[in-house]
Amino acid sequence: MSTKRFFIVALLVSLVLAGGVSYYASSMPDGLEKVAADKGFDAGEKEHALADSPLGDYGVKGVENDRLSGGLAGVIGVGAVLLVSGGLFWAVRRRGVRMDLRTDPDA
Amino acid sequence: MHVPDGFIDAPVSVAAGAVAVVGVAVSLRGARRELDDRTAPLAGLTAAFVFAAQMLNFPVAAGTSGHLLGGALAAILAGPYTAVLCMAVVLGLQALLFADGGLSALGVNITIMGLVTVAVGYGVFRLLLRVLPAARPAVTGAAFAAALASVPASAAAFTLIYALGGTTEVPLGSVAAAMIGVHVLIGVGEALITSLTVSSVLAVRPDLVYGARGLIKRPELRTRTVSGSGGAAGEPSGAGA
């Protein structure tokens, strides 16, 4: 499989997971939320300062359909993470050296 | 395990923020050695995959769910320094765009879900590969164990930070037991997703798994067998095809 094809397949998998499969994710409290509620240390919790932001809580404000709202938020998130981290990694990469042709992985 | 605002007091949040800044700064230097023209875009994709997988909460026990943290996975696929940066970008965007994880708790979250999961996950992974045979199943198995260990380690780190700067007086022993207990269960899910992902990439492009470099031969190294007589016996069959 070529690197380009691998990239496209992995990107599609990420988009399908965030944009479609995420609708079926459990909405139960996560491990920390559950323990905090059980032990009573959620008392100090404050509302997120950006709770009403356009993508707050993984939904697009103004989109009524839950599946569409959450799916769009997921797709936007995957794109944003890819752009920001990809840009960062492109900026810090070592230029003109093929790391994979080195024999020592820790070199 | 995204910590919201108000769980941890200001001084300890600031201290955790300083730890996170140092961790990210060290990783920016270290990642140079892990990233090149070919791997940089794929490392970005690793971060995007971690973000996507984090949206998939799976049920673990009565009324509780968990999701992949991804530090161990990112470290095995892209390298430990790059993985810290992946986690910092994911956690930062989750806090800024999706109101997931408090803004004042971003340092805490990068510390426990970025630095701790990567350090413990990659540490366990390398340690196991030192004693296991250099083969594909060993890499997958080591990835499973690394991911499994990384989640309760992260929960333990949260408990430690809570002990230093928790805003509500609670018995720490029972918090530690509950946090680590439920996160062992979540760790099993983390281990399954991590080992499945690593083995999938190993199956199609083993050369793109940072943690398997030097273990699984690449096609470029095969040229020598062509010129030698009877070299076919030494052919690392199938590896890297």
mmCIF file of C-alpha atoms in Angstrom:
data_model
loop_
_atom_site.group_PDB
_atom_site.id
_atom_site.type_symbol
_atom_site.label_atom_id
_atom_site.label_comp_id
_atom_site.label_asym_id
_atom_site.label_seq_id
_atom_site.Cartn_x
_atom_site.Cartn_y
_atom_site.Cartn_z
ATOM 1 C CA MET A 1 0.000 0.000 0.000
ATOM 2 C CA SER A 2 1.440 3.371 -1.001
ATOM 3 C CA THR A 3 1.943 6.035 1.663
ATOM 4 C CA LYS A 4 -0.610 8.234 -0.073
ATOM 5 C CA ARG A 5 -3.221 5.490 -0.136
ATOM 6 C CA PHE A 6 -2.490 4.642 3.500
ATOM 7 C CA PHE A 7 -2.985 8.295 4.436
ATOM 8 C CA ILE A 8 -6.326 8.481 2.617
ATOM 9 C CA VAL A 9 -7.648 5.221 4.095
ATOM 10 C CA ALA A 10 -6.632 6.192 7.648
ATOM 11 C CA LEU A 11 -8.170 9.642 7.215
ATOM 12 C CA LEU A 12 -11.429 8.102 5.979
ATOM 13 C CA VAL A 13 -11.486 5.731 8.965
ATOM 14 C CA SER A 14 -11.005 8.711 11.328
ATOM 15 C CA LEU A 15 -13.774 10.691 9.601
ATOM 16 C CA VAL A 16 -16.194 7.753 9.726
ATOM 17 C CA LEU A 17 -15.460 7.166 13.419
ATOM 18 C CA ALA A 18 -15.837 10.834 14.420
ATOM 19 C CA GLY A 19 -18.591 11.688 11.956
ATOM 20 C CA GLY A 20 -20.752 8.581 12.086
ATOM 21 C CA VAL A 21 -19.860 5.943 14.673
ATOM 22 C CA SER A 22 -19.609 8.559 17.454
ATOM 23 C CA TYR A 23 -23.424 8.812 17.401
ATOM 24 C CA TYR A 24 -23.538 5.345 18.951
ATOM 25 C CA ALA A 25 -21.013 6.119 21.709
ATOM 26 C CA SER A 26 -22.080 5.596 25.316
ATOM 27 C CA SER A 27 -23.444 8.751 26.942
ATOM 28 C CA MET A 28 -22.873 7.404 30.457
ATOM 29 C CA PRO A 29 -20.530 9.430 32.691
ATOM 30 C CA ASP A 30 -16.873 8.545 32.128
ATOM 31 C CA GLY A 31 -14.648 7.014 34.803
ATOM 32 C CA LEU A 32 -13.628 10.340 36.330
ATOM 33 C CA GLU A 33 -17.155 11.815 36.269
ATOM 34 C CA LYS A 34 -18.553 8.689 37.923
ATOM 35 C CA VAL A 35 -15.949 8.576 40.673
ATOM 36 C CA ALA A 36 -16.295 12.338 41.262
ATOM 37 C CA ALA A 37 -20.060 11.968 41.681
ATOM 38 C CA ASP A 38 -19.770 8.852 43.880
ATOM 39 C CA LYS A 39 -17.126 10.359 46.166
ATOM 40 C CA GLY A 40 -18.641 13.843 46.128
ATOM 41 C CA PHE A 41 -15.677 15.765 44.723
ATOM 42 C CA ASP A 42 -17.703 17.035 41.779
ATOM 43 C CA ALA A 43 -18.995 19.724 44.168
ATOM 44 C CA GLY A 44 -16.274 22.129 43.057
ATOM 45 C CA GLU A 45 -16.893 21.689 39.333
ATOM 46 C CA LYS A 46 -17.433 24.910 37.398
ATOM 47 C CA GLU A 47 -19.217 25.264 34.090
ATOM 48 C CA HIS A 48 -16.829 25.431 31.138
ATOM 49 C CA ALA A 49 -16.099 29.036 30.160
ATOM 50 C CA LEU A 50 -16.744 28.152 26.503
ATOM 51 C CA ALA A 51 -19.760 25.897 27.108
ATOM 52 C CA ASP A 52 -21.884 27.972 24.702
ATOM 53 C CA SER A 53 -19.260 28.055 21.957
ATOM 54 C CA PRO A 54 -20.391 27.050 18.423
ATOM 55 C CA LEU A 55 -19.020 23.506 18.846
ATOM 56 C CA GLY A 56 -19.548 23.157 22.613
ATOM 57 C CA ASP A 57 -20.048 19.590 23.868
ATOM 58 C CA TYR A 58 -19.392 18.094 20.408
ATOM 59 C CA GLY A 59 -22.409 19.547 18.641
ATOM 60 C CA VAL A 60 -22.824 22.299 16.050
ATOM 61 C CA LYS A 61 -25.020 25.052 17.455
ATOM 62 C CA GLY A 62 -28.125 25.633 15.379
ATOM 63 C CA VAL A 63 -28.197 22.142 13.862
ATOM 64 C CA GLU A 64 -31.289 20.453 15.325
ATOM 65 C CA ASN A 65 -30.657 16.884 14.188
ATOM 66 C CA ASP A 66 -28.467 15.189 16.848
ATOM 67 C CA ARG A 67 -26.833 12.790 14.435
ATOM 68 C CA LEU A 68 -25.955 15.556 11.989
ATOM 69 C CA SER A 69 -24.863 18.001 14.694
ATOM 70 C CA GLY A 70 -22.553 15.533 16.445
ATOM 71 C CA GLY A 71 -21.279 14.101 13.174
ATOM 72 C CA LEU A 72 -20.420 17.525 11.787
ATOM 73 C CA ALA A 73 -18.650 18.454 15.028
ATOM 74 C CA GLY A 74 -16.628 15.243 14.777
ATOM 75 C CA VAL A 75 -15.638 15.874 11.155
ATOM 76 C CA ILE A 76 -14.678 19.475 11.956
ATOM 77 C CA GLY A 77 -12.635 18.228 14.914
ATOM 78 C CA VAL A 78 -10.733 15.659 12.839
ATOM 79 C CA GLY A 79 -9.976 18.355 10.250
ATOM 80 C CA ALA A 80 -8.868 20.868 12.871
ATOM 81 C CA VAL A 81 -6.609 18.383 14.677
ATOM 82 C CA LEU A 82 -5.094 17.223 11.386
ATOM 83 C CA LEU A 83 -4.382 20.783 10.244
ATOM 84 C CA VAL A 84 -2.957 22.042 13.545
ATOM 85 C CA SER A 85 -0.855 18.979 14.376
ATOM 86 C CA GLY A 86 0.148 18.324 10.769
ATOM 87 C CA GLY A 87 1.239 21.952 10.428
ATOM 88 C CA LEU A 88 3.174 21.757 13.679
ATOM 89 C CA PHE A 89 4.891 18.512 12.684
ATOM 90 C CA TRP A 90 5.726 19.862 9.230
ATOM 91 C CA ALA A 91 7.320 22.897 10.887
ATOM 92 C CA VAL A 92 9.454 20.935 13.370
ATOM 93 C CA ARG A 93 10.427 18.040 11.063
ATOM 94 C CA ARG A 94 14.033 17.442 10.153
ATOM 95 C CA ARG A 95 14.460 18.468 6.547
ATOM 96 C CA GLY A 96 16.080 16.362 3.881
ATOM 97 C CA VAL A 97 16.661 13.277 6.028
ATOM 98 C CA ARG A 98 14.851 9.994 5.632
ATOM 99 C CA MET A 99 14.589 8.693 9.202
ATOM 100 C CA ASP A 100 13.332 5.335 7.978
ATOM 101 C CA LEU A 101 16.596 4.612 6.197
ATOM 102 C CA ARG A 102 18.557 4.832 9.425
ATOM 103 C CA THR A 103 19.434 1.611 11.145
ATOM 104 C CA ASP A 104 19.362 2.868 14.731
ATOM 105 C CA PRO A 105 15.788 3.794 15.724
ATOM 106 C CA ASP A 106 16.985 5.994 18.573
ATOM 107 C CA ALA A 107 19.600 7.880 16.585
ATOM 108 C CA MET B 1 -10.791 11.561 32.010
ATOM 109 C CA HIS B 2 -10.938 15.232 30.982
ATOM 110 C CA VAL B 3 -10.689 17.234 34.207
ATOM 111 C CA PRO B 4 -13.150 20.170 34.293
ATOM 112 C CA ASP B 5 -12.555 23.597 35.836
ATOM 113 C CA GLY B 6 -12.902 23.717 39.615
ATOM 114 C CA PHE B 7 -11.657 20.232 40.582
ATOM 115 C CA ILE B 8 -8.069 21.365 41.182
ATOM 116 C CA ASP B 9 -7.129 24.619 42.926
ATOM 117 C CA ALA B 10 -5.293 27.478 41.202
ATOM 118 C CA PRO B 11 -1.728 26.927 42.537
ATOM 119 C CA VAL B 12 -1.642 23.239 41.587
ATOM 120 C CA SER B 13 -3.310 23.984 38.218
ATOM 121 C CA VAL B 14 -0.567 26.532 37.508
ATOM 122 C CA ALA B 15 2.117 24.065 38.607
ATOM 123 C CA ALA B 16 0.652 21.364 36.353
ATOM 124 C CA GLY B 17 0.560 23.951 33.571
ATOM 125 C CA ALA B 18 4.284 24.548 34.068
ATOM 126 C CA VAL B 19 4.945 20.795 33.936
ATOM 127 C CA ALA B 20 2.935 20.589 30.707
ATOM 128 C CA VAL B 21 4.812 23.530 29.148
ATOM 129 C CA VAL B 22 8.175 21.946 29.969
ATOM 130 C CA GLY B 23 6.961 18.585 28.624
ATOM 131 C CA VAL B 24 5.778 20.148 25.371
ATOM 132 C CA ALA B 25 8.989 22.189 25.003
ATOM 133 C CA VAL B 26 11.160 19.089 25.475
ATOM 134 C CA SER B 27 8.943 17.210 23.018
ATOM 135 C CA LEU B 28 9.250 19.963 20.396
ATOM 136 C CA ARG B 29 13.003 19.415 20.479
ATOM 137 C CA GLY B 30 12.773 15.611 20.601
ATOM 138 C CA ALA B 31 10.158 15.338 17.853
ATOM 139 C CA ARG B 32 12.659 16.720 15.331
ATOM 140 C CA ARG B 33 14.396 13.365 15.467
ATOM 141 C CA GLU B 34 11.147 11.489 14.854
ATOM 142 C CA LEU B 35 9.677 13.551 12.021
ATOM 143 C CA ASP B 36 10.712 13.872 8.388
ATOM 144 C CA ASP B 37 9.025 14.775 5.108
ATOM 145 C CA ARG B 38 7.232 11.447 4.994
ATOM 146 C CA THR B 39 6.319 10.878 8.651
ATOM 147 C CA ALA B 40 5.162 14.421 9.555
ATOM 148 C CA PRO B 41 1.801 14.193 7.714
ATOM 149 C CA LEU B 42 1.245 10.691 9.107
ATOM 150 C CA ALA B 43 1.937 11.938 12.633
ATOM 151 C CA GLY B 44 -0.752 14.578 12.082
ATOM 152 C CA LEU B 45 -3.063 11.793 11.044
ATOM 153 C CA THR B 46 -2.219 9.916 14.250
ATOM 154 C CA ALA B 47 -3.432 12.929 16.253
ATOM 155 C CA ALA B 48 -6.620 13.108 14.163
ATOM 156 C CA PHE B 49 -7.257 9.399 14.733
ATOM 157 C CA VAL B 50 -6.761 9.824 18.504
ATOM 158 C CA PHE B 51 -9.277 12.685 18.460
ATOM 159 C CA ALA B 52 -11.809 10.552 16.553
ATOM 160 C CA ALA B 53 -11.332 7.522 18.798
ATOM 161 C CA GLN B 54 -11.707 9.678 21.920
ATOM 162 C CA MET B 55 -15.272 10.456 20.814
ATOM 163 C CA LEU B 56 -16.191 6.776 21.066
ATOM 164 C CA ASN B 57 -17.146 6.187 24.681
ATOM 165 C CA PHE B 58 -17.649 2.495 25.394
ATOM 166 C CA PRO B 59 -19.537 1.131 28.441
ATOM 167 C CA VAL B 60 -17.279 -0.433 31.079
ATOM 168 C CA ALA B 61 -19.402 -1.023 34.166
ATOM 169 C CA ALA B 62 -22.818 -0.148 35.571
ATOM 170 C CA GLY B 63 -23.516 3.431 34.499
ATOM 171 C CA THR B 64 -19.903 4.186 33.552
ATOM 172 C CA SER B 65 -18.157 4.660 30.232
ATOM 173 C CA GLY B 66 -14.617 5.250 29.063
ATOM 174 C CA HIS B 67 -12.794 6.149 25.892
ATOM 175 C CA LEU B 68 -9.355 5.743 24.394
ATOM 176 C CA LEU B 69 -6.764 8.152 25.774
ATOM 177 C CA GLY B 70 -4.352 7.354 22.959
ATOM 178 C CA GLY B 71 -0.980 8.315 24.441
ATOM 179 C CA ALA B 72 0.437 4.799 24.191
ATOM 180 C CA LEU B 73 -0.963 4.348 20.663
ATOM 181 C CA ALA B 74 0.449 7.643 19.419
ATOM 182 C CA ALA B 75 3.864 6.891 20.961
ATOM 183 C CA ILE B 76 4.064 3.472 19.297
ATOM 184 C CA LEU B 77 2.913 4.780 15.906
ATOM 185 C CA ALA B 78 4.689 8.146 15.773
ATOM 186 C CA GLY B 79 7.342 8.175 18.518
ATOM 187 C CA PRO B 80 7.108 9.355 22.133
ATOM 188 C CA TYR B 81 8.009 13.041 21.646
ATOM 189 C CA THR B 82 5.644 13.383 18.709
ATOM 190 C CA ALA B 83 2.972 11.599 20.777
ATOM 191 C CA VAL B 84 3.160 14.217 23.533
ATOM 192 C CA LEU B 85 2.593 16.895 20.877
ATOM 193 C CA CYS B 86 -0.300 14.880 19.396
ATOM 194 C CA MET B 87 -1.959 14.697 22.813
ATOM 195 C CA ALA B 88 -1.335 18.382 23.554
ATOM 196 C CA VAL B 89 -2.967 19.411 20.250
ATOM 197 C CA VAL B 90 -5.947 17.061 20.779
ATOM 198 C CA LEU B 91 -6.502 18.169 24.387
ATOM 199 C CA GLY B 92 -5.985 21.837 23.538
ATOM 200 C CA LEU B 93 -8.505 21.805 20.694
ATOM 201 C CA GLN B 94 -10.983 19.792 22.777
ATOM 202 C CA ALA B 95 -10.831 22.466 25.503
ATOM 203 C CA LEU B 96 -10.940 25.436 23.099
ATOM 204 C CA LEU B 97 -13.417 24.225 20.467
ATOM 205 C CA PHE B 98 -15.535 21.596 22.183
ATOM 206 C CA ALA B 99 -15.646 22.794 25.826
ATOM 207 C CA ASP B 100 -14.249 19.385 26.851
ATOM 208 C CA GLY B 101 -11.764 19.661 29.718
ATOM 209 C CA GLY B 102 -11.501 22.924 31.646
ATOM 210 C CA LEU B 103 -9.349 25.759 30.335
ATOM 211 C CA SER B 104 -7.724 26.149 33.758
ATOM 212 C CA ALA B 105 -7.266 22.356 33.857
ATOM 213 C CA LEU B 106 -5.509 22.117 30.482
ATOM 214 C CA GLY B 107 -2.119 21.744 32.168
ATOM 215 C CA VAL B 108 -3.497 18.989 34.402
ATOM 216 C CA ASN B 109 -5.045 17.236 31.410
ATOM 217 C CA ILE B 110 -1.900 17.427 29.265
ATOM 218 C CA THR B 111 0.115 16.142 32.221
ATOM 219 C CA ILE B 112 -2.072 13.151 33.076
ATOM 220 C CA MET B 113 -3.379 12.215 29.607
ATOM 221 C CA GLY B 114 -0.369 13.310 27.564
ATOM 222 C CA LEU B 115 2.877 13.071 29.510
ATOM 223 C CA VAL B 116 1.937 10.197 31.845
ATOM 224 C CA THR B 117 0.243 7.972 29.252
ATOM 225 C CA VAL B 118 3.101 8.446 26.775
ATOM 226 C CA ALA B 119 5.862 7.910 29.352
ATOM 227 C CA VAL B 120 4.263 4.842 30.941
ATOM 228 C CA GLY B 121 2.910 3.446 27.668
ATOM 229 C CA TYR B 122 6.121 3.832 25.687
ATOM 230 C CA GLY B 123 8.233 2.734 28.672
ATOM 231 C CA VAL B 124 6.303 -0.515 29.069
ATOM 232 C CA PHE B 125 6.359 -1.045 25.284
ATOM 233 C CA ARG B 126 10.152 -0.694 24.959
ATOM 234 C CA LEU B 127 10.767 -2.771 28.073
ATOM 235 C CA LEU B 128 8.649 -5.652 26.768
ATOM 236 C CA LEU B 129 10.245 -5.560 23.316
ATOM 237 C CA ARG B 130 13.614 -5.973 24.985
ATOM 238 C CA VAL B 131 12.577 -9.361 26.388
ATOM 239 C CA LEU B 132 10.172 -10.539 23.671
ATOM 240 C CA PRO B 133 11.263 -12.005 20.314
ATOM 241 C CA ALA B 134 11.519 -9.432 17.505
ATOM 242 C CA ALA B 135 8.393 -10.349 15.613
ATOM 243 C CA ARG B 136 5.053 -8.888 14.731
ATOM 244 C CA PRO B 137 2.968 -10.645 17.448
ATOM 245 C CA ALA B 138 5.410 -9.374 20.085
ATOM 246 C CA VAL B 139 4.898 -5.793 18.921
ATOM 247 C CA THR B 140 1.123 -6.205 19.082
ATOM 248 C CA GLY B 141 1.308 -7.847 22.514
ATOM 249 C CA ALA B 142 3.623 -5.170 23.856
ATOM 250 C CA ALA B 143 1.229 -2.515 22.524
ATOM 251 C CA PHE B 144 -1.647 -4.218 24.372
ATOM 252 C CA ALA B 145 0.243 -4.247 27.688
ATOM 253 C CA ALA B 146 1.521 -0.693 27.219
ATOM 254 C CA ALA B 147 -1.964 0.689 26.618
ATOM 255 C CA LEU B 148 -3.418 -1.334 29.481
ATOM 256 C CA ALA B 149 -0.851 0.072 31.929
ATOM 257 C CA SER B 150 -1.128 3.664 30.700
ATOM 258 C CA VAL B 151 -4.748 4.253 31.749
ATOM 259 C CA PRO B 152 -4.606 3.344 35.476
ATOM 260 C CA ALA B 153 -1.256 5.179 35.581
ATOM 261 C CA SER B 154 -3.047 8.278 34.319
ATOM 262 C CA ALA B 155 -5.803 7.777 36.918
ATOM 263 C CA ALA B 156 -3.155 7.444 39.634
ATOM 264 C CA ALA B 157 -1.537 10.673 38.428
ATOM 265 C CA PHE B 158 -4.895 12.437 38.642
ATOM 266 C CA THR B 159 -5.355 11.168 42.209
ATOM 267 C CA LEU B 160 -1.898 12.440 43.137
ATOM 268 C CA ILE B 161 -2.698 15.861 41.714
ATOM 269 C CA TYR B 162 -6.034 15.790 43.535
ATOM 270 C CA ALA B 163 -4.208 14.997 46.771
ATOM 271 C CA LEU B 164 -2.077 18.120 46.245
ATOM 272 C CA GLY B 165 -4.745 20.524 45.055
ATOM 273 C CA GLY B 166 -8.232 19.038 45.247
ATOM 274 C CA THR B 167 -10.909 21.616 46.039
ATOM 275 C CA THR B 168 -13.219 19.279 47.989
ATOM 276 C CA GLU B 169 -12.187 17.365 51.109
ATOM 277 C CA VAL B 170 -12.626 13.659 50.336
ATOM 278 C CA PRO B 171 -10.947 10.472 51.630
ATOM 279 C CA LEU B 172 -8.033 10.063 49.212
ATOM 280 C CA GLY B 173 -7.597 6.324 49.717
ATOM 281 C CA SER B 174 -11.077 5.554 48.477
ATOM 282 C CA VAL B 175 -10.722 8.025 45.588
ATOM 283 C CA ALA B 176 -7.475 6.323 44.548
ATOM 284 C CA ALA B 177 -9.031 2.857 44.742
ATOM 285 C CA ALA B 178 -12.134 3.900 42.779
ATOM 286 C CA MET B 179 -10.173 5.848 40.154
ATOM 287 C CA ILE B 180 -7.609 3.120 39.528
ATOM 288 C CA GLY B 181 -10.239 0.356 39.695
ATOM 289 C CA VAL B 182 -12.528 1.774 37.024
ATOM 290 C CA HIS B 183 -9.574 2.837 34.868
ATOM 291 C CA VAL B 184 -8.183 -0.698 34.803
ATOM 292 C CA LEU B 185 -11.456 -1.630 33.095
ATOM 293 C CA ILE B 186 -11.171 1.323 30.706
ATOM 294 C CA GLY B 187 -7.550 0.254 30.173
ATOM 295 C CA VAL B 188 -8.736 -3.072 28.756
ATOM 296 C CA GLY B 189 -10.690 -1.143 26.112
ATOM 297 C CA GLU B 190 -7.655 1.055 25.504
ATOM 298 C CA ALA B 191 -5.501 -2.062 25.096
ATOM 299 C CA LEU B 192 -7.913 -3.677 22.622
ATOM 300 C CA ILE B 193 -8.199 -0.540 20.445
ATOM 301 C CA THR B 194 -4.441 0.135 20.606
ATOM 302 C CA SER B 195 -3.337 -3.400 19.742
ATOM 303 C CA LEU B 196 -5.949 -3.671 16.965
ATOM 304 C CA THR B 197 -4.786 -0.396 15.431
ATOM 305 C CA VAL B 198 -1.082 -1.224 15.729
ATOM 306 C CA SER B 199 -1.561 -4.697 14.250
ATOM 307 C CA SER B 200 -3.613 -3.219 11.372
ATOM 308 C CA VAL B 201 -0.842 -0.778 10.478
ATOM 309 C CA LEU B 202 1.779 -3.539 10.896
ATOM 310 C CA ALA B 203 -0.168 -5.679 8.441
ATOM 311 C CA VAL B 204 -0.112 -3.114 5.628
ATOM 312 C CA ARG B 205 2.844 -0.814 6.351
ATOM 313 C CA PRO B 206 5.090 -2.082 9.172
ATOM 314 C CA ASP B 207 7.645 0.607 8.295
ATOM 315 C CA LEU B 208 5.181 3.273 9.474
ATOM 316 C CA VAL B 209 5.100 1.945 13.050
ATOM 317 C CA TYR B 210 7.788 3.963 14.853
ATOM 318 C CA GLY B 211 8.005 1.483 17.731
ATOM 319 C CA ALA B 212 8.664 -1.423 15.360
ATOM 320 C CA ARG B 213 11.583 0.247 13.551
ATOM 321 C CA GLY B 214 14.630 -1.930 13.489
ATOM 322 C CA LEU B 215 12.544 -4.952 14.492
ATOM 323 C CA ILE B 216 10.742 -5.605 11.260
ATOM 324 C CA LYS B 217 12.901 -5.553 8.162
ATOM 325 C CA ARG B 218 12.069 -3.208 5.340
ATOM 326 C CA PRO B 219 12.118 -4.120 1.658
ATOM 327 C CA GLU B 220 15.144 -1.861 0.984
ATOM 328 C CA LEU B 221 17.336 -4.150 3.042
ATOM 329 C CA ARG B 222 16.577 -7.128 0.824
ATOM 330 C CA THR B 223 18.733 -6.029 -2.110
ATOM 331 C CA ARG B 224 21.739 -7.840 -0.630
ATOM 332 C CA THR B 225 20.144 -11.265 -0.970
ATOM 333 C CA VAL B 226 19.892 -10.865 -4.758
ATOM 334 C CA SER B 227 23.629 -10.641 -5.308
ATOM 335 C CA GLY B 228 24.585 -13.426 -2.885
ATOM 336 C CA SER B 229 24.403 -17.091 -3.850
ATOM 337 C CA GLY B 230 21.677 -19.109 -2.175
ATOM 338 C CA GLY B 231 20.491 -15.943 -0.498
ATOM 339 C CA ALA B 232 16.868 -16.996 -0.663
ATOM 340 C CA ALA B 233 17.244 -18.946 2.568
ATOM 341 C CA GLY B 234 18.051 -15.756 4.414
ATOM 342 C CA GLU B 235 15.147 -13.896 2.885
ATOM 343 C CA PRO B 236 12.983 -12.298 5.572
ATOM 344 C CA SER B 237 9.893 -13.652 3.822
ATOM 345 C CA GLY B 238 6.860 -11.461 3.725
ATOM 346 C CA ALA B 239 8.242 -8.862 6.087
ATOM 347 C CA GLY B 240 7.461 -5.381 4.948
ATOM 348 C CA ALA B 241 5.753 -6.464 1.751
#
